Amino acid sequence: MPHFTVVPVKDQAQSNYDSLEGINWVDYRDTGQDCPDHQDTVSSDGHGNHKEDSPFLNSADAGKKNDFYDRNLALFEEELDIRPKVSSLLSRLVNYTNITQGAKEHEEEESAEASRRKTPKSPNMGTLMGVYLPCLQNIFGVILFLRLTWIVGMAGIFQSLLIVLMCCSCTMLTAISMSAIATNGVVPAGGAYFMISRSLGPEFGGAVGLCFYLGTTFASAMYILGAIEIFLKYLLPQAAIFHATDHLGSDSAMLNNMRVYGSLCLSLMAVVVFVGVKYVNKLASLFLACVIISIVSIYAGALKSLTHPPEFPICMLGNRTLVRDRFDVCAKTVINGNLTVPSQLWDRFCMPGNLSSAQCDDYFIQNNVTEIQGIPGLGSGIIRDNMWSDYLQKGEILEKAGLQSVEAHSTMENFGMYVSADIATSFTLLVGIFFPSATGIMAGSNRSGDLRDAQKSIPVGTILAITTTSLVYLSSVVLFGSCIEGVVLRDKFGDAVRKNLVVGTLAWPSPWVIVIGSFFSTVGAGLQSLTGAPRLLQAIAKDNIIPFLRVFGHGKTNGEPTWALLLTGLIAELGILIASLDMVAPILSMFFLMCYLFVNLACAVQTLLRTPNWRPRFKYYHWALSFLGMSMCLALMFISSWYYAIVAMGIAGMIYKYIEYQGAEKEWGDGIRGLSLSAARYALLRLEVGPPHTKNWRPQLLVLLKLDEDLHVKYPRLLTFASQLKAGKGLTIVGSVIHGNFLDSYGEMQAAEQAIKNMMEIERVKGFCQVVVASKVREGVVHLIQSCGLGGMKHNTVVMGWPYGWRQSEDPRAWKTFINTVRCTTAAHLALMVPKNVSFYPSNHERFTDGNIDVWWIVHDGGMLMLLPFLLKQHKVWRKCKMRIFTVAQMDDNSIQMKKDLATFLYQLRIEAEVEVVEMHDSDISAYTYERTLMMEQRSQMLRQMRLSSAERQREAQLVKDRHSLVRMGSLYSDEEEEVVEAPPEKVQMTWTREKCEAERRNRNNAPENFRELMSLKPDQSNVRRMHTAVKLNEVIVNRSHDARLVLLNMPGPPRNTDGDENYMEFLEVLTEGLERVLLVRGGGREVITIYS
């Protein structure tokens, strides 16, 4: 234990601050007790999503209390509200109390104010009372008393030991994994559900949590059915409402009795749980005492049987076992005085009459009646007969091997006299029936809030409890096989021993010890399950990951989960209506096995990922053990019942997909997120090896969005178009640029990101969002193009909108940014898509039932034009459209051969499309083209003059303002205005002089001459040629594709000389005039489609 020295420091105002270098004092006086309103470290956001609002204490008022910190922590004084003092943090953590899972908080009937005033009691339960005994009580249950003898009889000692060993090994491995998870930090309310959900995420957590809930609910049904079976079979058989008219109807009558009494018992238990859980908790120790006394009486009886075995004779007819309560004497005749008269047994098998003339059953006549000992005792050597299995089919009579028997015909009327199997048995069935007796290992972790040292008690208590119960089960199997006759073991309901509970026949001092003890323990276990299941459902509902369960998060004012209890009762009633313990047990086995499987998976994932937060105090775990436990759970599921296993996994899978579909955005630091991170890292490193092969190429989009003043997406149809292209399953990054300074605009950037994410969700675009703040929009776009993506997952295609209204605007920034982006994508070897008239593009809800997607393939730049329509046609909007490919032939081209070659090429590409070759004859440049070019150049020159005039006016105003000062010319322009001027002016210093004033006046007088020159301009010949191409191509395209749903067109590159940028925009406008929807496509300089497989 380290020692700390606390040294007080006096307040010396005049002391030199250099002496504070060696501060070695600690002040614990600020414990936060003057703050009336303490908040818990762990809080909720209102949706059940536990989060840390701040792991520290808000120490805004620290300065009022302690002047030392203001002086000694002056370096940190501005950050003390978010980075508090260590003393505040420690006092906060010490005062933190964990939420208890037990029903204690529900027992408090005081008002909310009184509860807040009440100081929380420190947890004081140790390993024995807090974990070991509750686990024992939950693990020992109805199967031990009602079915273990029958399992030993059917499976034999050897296979029974195997069944017990498999089930107990599975729970032991699960307990090791659970101990690792439970000791990796504090486990609040929710127990197993909390551990799985916080380790594997909301999807797995919700799915497995509901499975665990259903398992606990069906467990309550199983315990109730067990209690009713004990009540009707062994305690009070006269209470049966339905009675069998013949031996064939006995099973259905029993089932109906179970349903009626089971429903009544369930209703009564639900009322007890509703009225007060405290009664259930107070009776828990009584129920546990019943279990322990019952088990001790079994061991005592087994030891006593060594010298004095109990008297339970069995009557055998040949080698067949007879139902003992149907007759009085185990003999065919009895001596009444001096007369030999037929016994009751004779009367059962024979028609009325004297001994000689009576018509009797053939088997009865030819076989002798013998009586054997039902409990031969520990030293009898019966263990040799019970070593191996003896599985029976339904209705098969219990026979003892080794007894002499003559095969003869037996009538069906006498079938009810024999003890027979009520169900067909097999090894797999017995595994499913036995497994519930190994469950209940979560009882300790569920009470973590009540434990003095949970991280020590949970592993020790749980593992000790499993070891104890496993030893009891294994020794019980051997004892039952060593003491009890095989036909009695196979007799499920004790018909051969006068309707006694088979395990009770071995007990000492009386069978009633076991009957009464097992009844009360079974009722107690049912109450515990009926208490725990609603709270588990309430914990899931409060997490708000499954919307339709939200109503079950509410309850009474004291927190009692009323609605959850109601649903639990209804589901348990379904189990009661099944009415057979042997059919209900495999159902809850599935749900518990599913839960245990995911506990093991959670531990294995966390161990293999080696996340920094994975630091369990329990050290005796290993990922291999967790995987072995997981494999055993899966194997046991399919061994016990493969169809139930598939149904349980189907239910869990549907819940998982439902939570995933609903988008449970919970960040619990779970292992699946960590696994995703590791997988993503591995995949990214693999992708770094080189560029993808042409066959793997798919459009990885960077969609550049423009936002309006309110930070809303200006053209949401760009996102719609991106989502329709996602048949390629590539990456989508949606980017935008905010003009400003990052320090000032950070909040605005976050708001913009959220607006884009909302729009992406509406348009169902799966991808990422990135918003950058830049002093110039143009630079921000370049940053996005350069830096978006990570490793091999970078964009290869840029999608951006057309700068609408560029002709009408005097501000050239929009189209200059557009052209700059085109140049940047070309330089970065990225493909480019520009949807023009994007507002007319279809939404995701529209459907084109006919029409064409026309591709105008003028130059080849990688095959993008072929691939894009194919991807679009995978979407439901464009699926019914046909694809047409047009290519342009010059005078010296063989258009017929071109068409054949193009058809062959498309066939090899496996693309279905109609092929057309359009011939463009050489023609003279028309007057319209010449006129159009002239207008373009005049307009361009005019705008340039207007911008220059505007700049001159601003310069003059600035110069007049600063007449007597030195100014830097560079400061006359803002960052945005620098983009207007073609070349940024040199930064020079200037003084206002008379000569300069005259020069400025002359410049203004020359303006009319500039406009006269404008009117006498002659168009540039290269511009005329380009305009001619644009006009001719536009005529051909409009002629052929005016009614097409979409036209894809090669986008010409911008001119190398930046002086012609404005003309380039005009060429693109002319090229696409008269077309409703146009997609301008520019390849990235590499092949994106191939004919090879």
Coordinates of C-alpha atoms in Angstrom, one line a residue, residues 89-276:
L89 CA -13.0 13.3 -9.1
L90 CA -12.0 10.9 -6.3
S91 CA -14.7 12.1 -4.0
R92 CA -17.2 11.7 -6.8
L93 CA -16.1 8.1 -7.5
V94 CA -16.2 7.2 -3.8
N95 CA -19.8 8.4 -3.5
Y96 CA -20.9 6.4 -6.5
T97 CA -23.3 3.7 -5.6
N98 CA -24.2 0.9 -8.0
I99 CA -27.8 0.1 -8.9
T100 CA -28.9 -3.2 -7.5
Q101 CA -30.5 -5.8 -9.6
G102 CA -32.4 -7.4 -6.7
A103 CA -35.9 -6.4 -5.9
K104 CA -34.8 -4.3 -2.9
E105 CA -35.4 -1.0 -4.8
H106 CA -38.9 -2.2 -5.7
E107 CA -39.7 -2.9 -2.0
E108 CA -39.4 0.8 -1.1
E109 CA -42.8 2.3 -0.8
E110 CA -41.6 5.7 0.3
S111 CA -42.1 8.8 -1.8
A112 CA -39.4 9.9 -4.3
E113 CA -38.3 12.7 -2.0
A114 CA -37.9 10.4 1.0
S115 CA -35.9 8.0 -1.2
R116 CA -33.6 10.8 -2.3
R117 CA -33.1 11.9 1.3
K118 CA -32.2 8.3 2.4
T119 CA -28.5 7.7 2.5
P120 CA -27.7 4.6 0.4
K121 CA -26.7 1.6 2.4
S122 CA -23.3 0.2 1.5
P123 CA -23.5 -3.3 0.0
N124 CA -22.4 -5.8 2.6
M125 CA -23.2 -9.3 1.2
G126 CA -20.3 -11.8 1.0
T127 CA -19.6 -14.7 -1.3
L128 CA -21.6 -17.2 0.6
M129 CA -24.9 -15.3 1.0
G130 CA -24.6 -13.1 -2.0
V131 CA -23.5 -15.6 -4.7
Y132 CA -23.1 -19.2 -3.6
L133 CA -26.4 -19.9 -2.0
P134 CA -28.5 -18.0 -4.5
C135 CA -26.8 -19.9 -7.3
L136 CA -27.5 -23.2 -5.5
Q137 CA -31.1 -22.3 -5.1
N138 CA -31.5 -21.4 -8.8
I139 CA -29.5 -24.4 -10.1
F140 CA -31.2 -27.1 -8.0
G141 CA -34.7 -27.5 -9.2
V142 CA -37.6 -29.6 -10.3
I143 CA -35.6 -31.9 -12.7
L144 CA -33.5 -33.3 -9.8
F145 CA -36.5 -34.5 -7.9
L146 CA -38.9 -35.4 -10.7
R147 CA -36.8 -36.6 -13.7
L148 CA -33.2 -37.5 -12.7
T149 CA -34.2 -41.1 -11.6
W150 CA -36.1 -41.6 -14.8
I151 CA -33.1 -40.2 -16.9
V152 CA -30.8 -42.7 -15.1
G153 CA -33.2 -45.6 -15.8
M154 CA -33.5 -44.8 -19.5
A155 CA -30.0 -43.7 -20.3
G156 CA -28.1 -45.9 -17.9
I157 CA -25.5 -44.8 -15.4
F158 CA -22.8 -44.4 -18.1
Q159 CA -24.8 -42.2 -20.5
S160 CA -26.4 -40.3 -17.6
L161 CA -23.0 -39.3 -16.3
L162 CA -22.2 -38.2 -19.9
I163 CA -25.3 -36.0 -20.0
V164 CA -24.6 -34.5 -16.6
L165 CA -20.9 -33.9 -17.5
M166 CA -21.8 -32.3 -20.8
C167 CA -24.4 -29.9 -19.3
C168 CA -22.3 -29.0 -16.3
S169 CA -19.1 -28.5 -18.4
C170 CA -21.0 -26.2 -20.6
T171 CA -22.2 -24.1 -17.6
M172 CA -18.8 -24.2 -16.0
L173 CA -17.1 -22.8 -19.1
T174 CA -19.8 -20.2 -19.4
A175 CA -19.2 -19.3 -15.7
I176 CA -15.5 -18.8 -16.4
S177 CA -16.4 -16.4 -19.4
M178 CA -19.1 -14.7 -17.3
S179 CA -16.6 -14.2 -14.4
A180 CA -14.2 -12.5 -16.8
I181 CA -16.9 -10.2 -18.1
A182 CA -18.4 -9.5 -14.6
T183 CA -15.0 -8.6 -13.1
N184 CA -14.1 -6.3 -16.0
G185 CA -15.7 -3.3 -14.3
V186 CA -19.0 -2.7 -12.5
V187 CA -22.0 -4.7 -13.7
P188 CA -25.1 -2.6 -13.0
A189 CA -28.7 -3.9 -13.2
G190 CA -29.5 -6.4 -15.9
G191 CA -27.1 -9.2 -15.1
A192 CA -26.5 -11.4 -18.1
Y193 CA -28.4 -9.0 -20.4
F194 CA -26.2 -6.1 -19.4
M195 CA -23.0 -8.1 -19.8
I196 CA -24.0 -9.4 -23.3
S197 CA -25.4 -6.1 -24.6
R198 CA -22.4 -4.0 -23.4
S199 CA -20.0 -6.6 -24.7
L200 CA -21.6 -7.4 -28.1
G201 CA -23.7 -4.3 -28.9
P202 CA -27.4 -3.5 -28.9
E203 CA -28.3 -5.9 -31.8
F204 CA -26.9 -9.0 -30.1
G205 CA -27.8 -7.6 -26.7
G206 CA -31.5 -7.1 -27.6
A207 CA -31.7 -10.5 -29.4
V208 CA -30.0 -12.5 -26.6
G209 CA -31.7 -10.4 -23.9
L210 CA -35.1 -11.4 -25.2
C211 CA -34.0 -15.0 -25.5
F212 CA -32.9 -14.9 -21.9
Y213 CA -36.2 -13.3 -20.9
L214 CA -38.2 -16.0 -22.8
G215 CA -36.1 -18.7 -21.2
T216 CA -36.7 -17.3 -17.7
T217 CA -40.4 -17.0 -18.4
F218 CA -40.7 -20.6 -19.7
A219 CA -38.7 -21.7 -16.6
S220 CA -41.4 -20.3 -14.4
A221 CA -43.9 -22.3 -16.4
M222 CA -41.8 -25.4 -16.0
Y223 CA -41.5 -25.0 -12.3
I224 CA -45.3 -24.4 -12.0
L225 CA -45.9 -27.6 -14.0
G226 CA -43.5 -29.5 -11.8
A227 CA -45.2 -28.2 -8.6
I228 CA -48.7 -29.2 -10.0
E229 CA -47.3 -32.6 -11.0
I230 CA -46.1 -33.2 -7.4
F231 CA -49.5 -31.9 -6.1
L232 CA -51.7 -34.0 -8.3
K233 CA -49.6 -37.2 -8.4
Y234 CA -48.2 -37.4 -4.9
L235 CA -49.7 -34.9 -2.5
L236 CA -53.4 -34.9 -3.3
P237 CA -54.5 -37.1 -6.2
Q238 CA -58.1 -36.7 -5.1
A239 CA -58.0 -33.1 -6.3
A240 CA -58.1 -34.1 -9.9
I241 CA -61.0 -32.5 -11.8
F242 CA -60.8 -34.6 -14.9
H243 CA -60.8 -38.4 -14.7
A244 CA -60.0 -41.0 -17.4
T245 CA -62.8 -43.3 -18.5
D246 CA -60.3 -45.9 -19.6
H247 CA -56.5 -46.4 -19.6
L248 CA -56.2 -44.7 -23.0
G249 CA -57.6 -41.4 -21.7
S250 CA -55.5 -41.1 -18.6
D251 CA -52.8 -39.0 -20.3
S252 CA -55.2 -36.4 -21.7
A253 CA -57.1 -36.2 -18.4
M254 CA -53.8 -35.6 -16.6
L255 CA -52.8 -32.9 -19.1
N256 CA -56.2 -31.1 -18.6
N257 CA -55.8 -31.2 -14.8
M258 CA -52.3 -29.7 -15.2
R259 CA -53.7 -26.9 -17.4
V260 CA -56.4 -25.9 -15.0
Y261 CA -54.3 -26.1 -11.8
G262 CA -51.3 -24.6 -13.6
S263 CA -53.3 -21.6 -14.7
L264 CA -54.7 -21.1 -11.2
C265 CA -51.2 -21.4 -9.6
L266 CA -49.7 -19.0 -12.2
S267 CA -52.5 -16.4 -11.4
L268 CA -51.9 -16.8 -7.7
M269 CA -48.1 -16.4 -8.1
A270 CA -48.5 -13.4 -10.3
V271 CA -50.7 -11.7 -7.7
V272 CA -48.1 -12.5 -5.0
V273 CA -45.3 -10.9 -7.1
F274 CA -47.6 -7.9 -7.9
V275 CA -48.5 -7.3 -4.3
G276 CA -45.1 -7.5 -2.9

